């Protein structure tokens, strides 16, 4: 069984980084860019920490892919 994870980025280098980091799971995990990402507005980064901003972005982008896992 394969799992598709969507990455909220248009940067092909970041997608490669995810694929390399999960190489032991090759064939079971697939990373794809979030469809339509290039047309979505970037959520504001007004959190006090990197984690707060990352969480805000994940929540926002997840609204565009209901039922999917978005990183």
XYZ file of N, CA, C and O in Angstrom:
284
model
N 0.846 -1.186 0.000
C 0.000 0.000 0.000
C 0.886 1.242 0.000
O 1.821 1.342 0.773
N 0.577 2.181 -0.868
C 1.345 3.415 -0.986
C 0.534 4.583 -0.415
O -0.680 4.632 -0.569
N 1.228 5.492 0.232
C 0.615 6.689 0.802
C 1.145 7.894 0.051
O 2.352 8.008 -0.176
N 0.260 8.791 -0.345
C 0.670 10.038 -0.993
C 0.605 11.163 0.023
O -0.423 11.355 0.678
N 1.695 11.877 0.151
C 1.761 13.043 1.017
C 1.982 14.253 0.123
O 2.838 14.225 -0.767
N 1.219 15.296 0.350
C 1.360 16.515 -0.438
C 2.201 17.514 0.341
O 1.999 17.724 1.530
N 3.149 18.108 -0.350
C 4.033 19.088 0.265
C 3.650 20.463 -0.268
O 3.569 20.670 -1.474
N 3.396 21.377 0.653
C 2.965 22.725 0.274
C 4.174 23.540 -0.162
O 4.675 24.393 0.569
N 4.654 23.221 -1.362
C 5.788 23.943 -1.927
C 5.760 23.824 -3.444
O 5.198 22.878 -3.980
N 6.356 24.789 -4.084
C 6.560 24.702 -5.529
C 8.049 24.500 -5.820
O 8.465 24.528 -6.960
N 8.831 24.284 -4.770
C 10.274 24.131 -4.871
C 10.633 22.660 -5.102
O 10.487 21.839 -4.195
N 11.110 22.302 -6.299
C 11.443 20.907 -6.574
C 12.553 20.372 -5.668
O 12.594 19.187 -5.362
N 13.431 21.236 -5.202
C 14.496 20.814 -4.295
C 13.947 20.312 -2.970
O 14.450 19.338 -2.404
N 12.926 20.966 -2.466
C 12.315 20.517 -1.208
C 11.636 19.169 -1.387
O 11.702 18.303 -0.508
N 11.001 18.957 -2.525
C 10.384 17.653 -2.798
C 11.450 16.564 -2.840
O 11.253 15.469 -2.297
N 12.585 16.850 -3.465
C 13.686 15.886 -3.507
C 14.202 15.594 -2.101
O 14.511 14.449 -1.761
N 14.293 16.638 -1.266
C 14.761 16.445 0.110
C 13.853 15.480 0.865
O 14.332 14.610 1.593
N 12.552 15.638 0.703
C 11.611 14.725 1.360
C 11.799 13.305 0.841
O 11.798 12.345 1.609
N 11.956 13.155 -0.449
C 12.126 11.831 -1.049
C 13.413 11.170 -0.546
O 13.414 9.978 -0.220
N 14.488 11.933 -0.454
C 15.756 11.394 0.032
C 15.634 10.998 1.509
O 16.091 9.931 1.914
N 15.005 11.837 2.301
C 14.872 11.569 3.732
C 14.044 10.320 4.020
O 14.217 9.681 5.055
N 13.158 9.984 3.105
C 12.287 8.826 3.322
C 12.641 7.663 2.402
O 11.833 6.761 2.201
N 13.869 7.675 1.885
C 14.304 6.621 0.969
C 14.029 5.205 1.491
O 13.636 4.338 0.713
N 14.202 4.930 2.786
C 13.911 3.575 3.268
C 12.455 3.149 3.040
O 12.147 1.972 3.059
N 11.586 4.098 2.812
C 10.164 3.798 2.590
C 9.775 3.907 1.118
O 8.598 3.970 0.781
N 10.775 3.936 0.232
C 10.526 4.078 -1.207
C 9.506 3.037 -1.668
O 9.554 1.876 -1.283
N 8.585 3.493 -2.468
C 7.533 2.620 -2.968
C 6.316 2.588 -2.064
O 5.237 2.175 -2.469
N 6.493 3.038 -0.824
C 5.365 3.071 0.107
C 4.897 4.486 0.407
O 3.777 4.691 0.854
N 5.776 5.466 0.169
C 5.444 6.865 0.420
C 5.805 7.664 -0.824
O 6.902 7.530 -1.355
N 4.881 8.495 -1.274
C 5.130 9.354 -2.430
C 4.870 10.794 -2.027
O 3.861 11.098 -1.395
N 5.800 11.669 -2.369
C 5.650 13.094 -2.093
C 5.332 13.818 -3.389
O 6.051 13.672 -4.371
N 4.268 14.587 -3.375
C 3.867 15.371 -4.533
C 3.627 16.807 -4.106
O 3.243 17.059 -2.960
N 3.811 17.757 -5.019
C 3.469 19.141 -4.680
C 1.954 19.262 -4.535
O 1.202 18.547 -5.197
N 1.527 20.122 -3.662
C 0.103 20.372 -3.475
C -0.471 20.933 -4.771
O 0.023 21.948 -5.268
N -1.458 20.263 -5.366
C -2.020 20.745 -6.630
C -2.568 22.169 -6.516
O -3.249 22.508 -5.551
N -2.230 22.998 -7.486
C -2.725 24.370 -7.518
C -1.995 25.326 -6.612
O -2.381 26.492 -6.478
N -0.930 24.860 -5.995
C -0.187 25.674 -5.026
C 0.241 27.023 -5.610
O 0.205 28.037 -4.928
N 0.616 27.028 -6.871
C 1.118 28.270 -7.484
C 0.043 29.349 -7.588
O 0.348 30.516 -7.789
N -1.219 28.969 -7.406
C -2.318 29.933 -7.489
C -2.874 30.323 -6.112
O -3.801 31.122 -6.032
N -2.312 29.749 -5.066
C -2.806 30.019 -3.706
C -2.030 31.171 -3.085
O -0.823 31.305 -3.290
N -2.742 31.962 -2.328
C -2.095 33.049 -1.594
C -1.287 32.454 -0.444
O -1.702 31.478 0.172
N -0.138 33.039 -0.183
C 0.685 32.594 0.935
C 0.100 33.137 2.235
O -0.118 34.344 2.353
N -0.165 32.255 3.209
C -0.684 32.739 4.490
C 0.332 33.668 5.163
O 1.542 33.502 4.967
N -0.148 34.633 5.930
C 0.776 35.549 6.607
C 1.633 34.809 7.637
O 1.180 33.841 8.246
N 2.860 35.244 7.783
C 3.757 34.675 8.787
C 3.830 35.644 9.962
O 4.793 36.378 10.127
N 2.801 35.621 10.778
C 2.763 36.549 11.905
C 2.867 35.839 13.250
O 2.606 36.418 14.287
N 3.280 34.569 13.227
C 3.514 33.846 14.475
C 4.821 34.295 15.100
O 5.688 34.873 14.446
N 4.969 33.987 16.376
C 6.181 34.368 17.097
C 7.334 33.401 16.843
O 8.490 33.731 17.091
N 7.016 32.205 16.317
C 8.058 31.201 16.092
C 7.889 30.562 14.715
O 6.828 30.665 14.095
N 8.943 29.886 14.278
C 8.885 29.134 13.027
C 7.766 28.099 13.111
O 7.015 27.902 12.157
N 7.656 27.422 14.254
C 6.626 26.393 14.436
C 5.221 26.971 14.279
O 4.360 26.369 13.621
N 4.957 28.123 14.866
C 3.634 28.750 14.742
C 3.325 29.083 13.282
O 2.204 28.866 12.817
N 4.303 29.603 12.556
C 4.095 29.928 11.142
C 3.880 28.662 10.312
O 3.016 28.631 9.439
N 4.652 27.620 10.596
C 4.503 26.357 9.872
C 3.127 25.751 10.133
O 2.465 25.264 9.214
N 2.679 25.799 11.357
C 1.354 25.264 11.702
C 0.251 26.043 10.996
O -0.676 25.473 10.432
N 0.370 27.350 10.982
C -0.623 28.192 10.314
C -0.701 27.875 8.827
O -1.789 27.747 8.256
N 0.465 27.726 8.201
C 0.496 27.400 6.777
C -0.093 26.017 6.521
O -0.859 25.825 5.570
N 0.260 25.052 7.360
C -0.268 23.692 7.186
C -1.784 23.686 7.297
O -2.475 23.036 6.502
N -2.307 24.402 8.251
C -3.767 24.459 8.419
C -4.426 25.119 7.210
O -5.438 24.641 6.702
N -3.851 26.198 6.731
C -4.410 26.913 5.581
C -4.366 26.053 4.323
O -5.357 25.896 3.627
N -3.204 25.494 4.020
C -3.065 24.707 2.801
C -3.874 23.412 2.864
O -4.338 22.919 1.845
N -4.050 22.863 4.058
C -4.852 21.643 4.202
C -6.300 21.861 3.795
O -6.969 20.922 3.361
N -6.770 23.070 3.882
C -8.147 23.392 3.467
C -8.339 23.205 1.970
O -9.461 23.092 1.495
N -7.247 23.168 1.237
C -7.306 23.010 -0.225
C -7.189 21.544 -0.649
O -7.204 21.246 -1.842
N -7.027 20.660 0.318
C -6.859 19.230 0.002
C -7.526 18.399 1.096
O -6.893 17.630 1.798
N -8.835 18.571 1.219
C -9.594 17.872 2.251
C -9.397 16.356 2.101
O -9.499 15.810 1.013
N -9.112 15.711 3.211
C -8.940 14.268 3.219
C -7.544 13.797 2.848
O -7.269 12.607 2.826
N -6.647 14.748 2.551
C -5.280 14.413 2.169
C -4.322 14.843 3.289
O -4.660 15.683 4.116
N -3.137 14.286 3.270
C -2.111 14.694 4.219
C -1.236 15.740 3.550
O -0.677 15.496 2.487
N -1.162 16.922 4.182
C -0.390 18.036 3.625
C 0.679 18.444 4.616
O 0.394 18.671 5.787
N 1.909 18.513 4.124
C 3.043 18.974 4.950
C 3.455 20.362 4.503
O 3.364 20.692 3.340
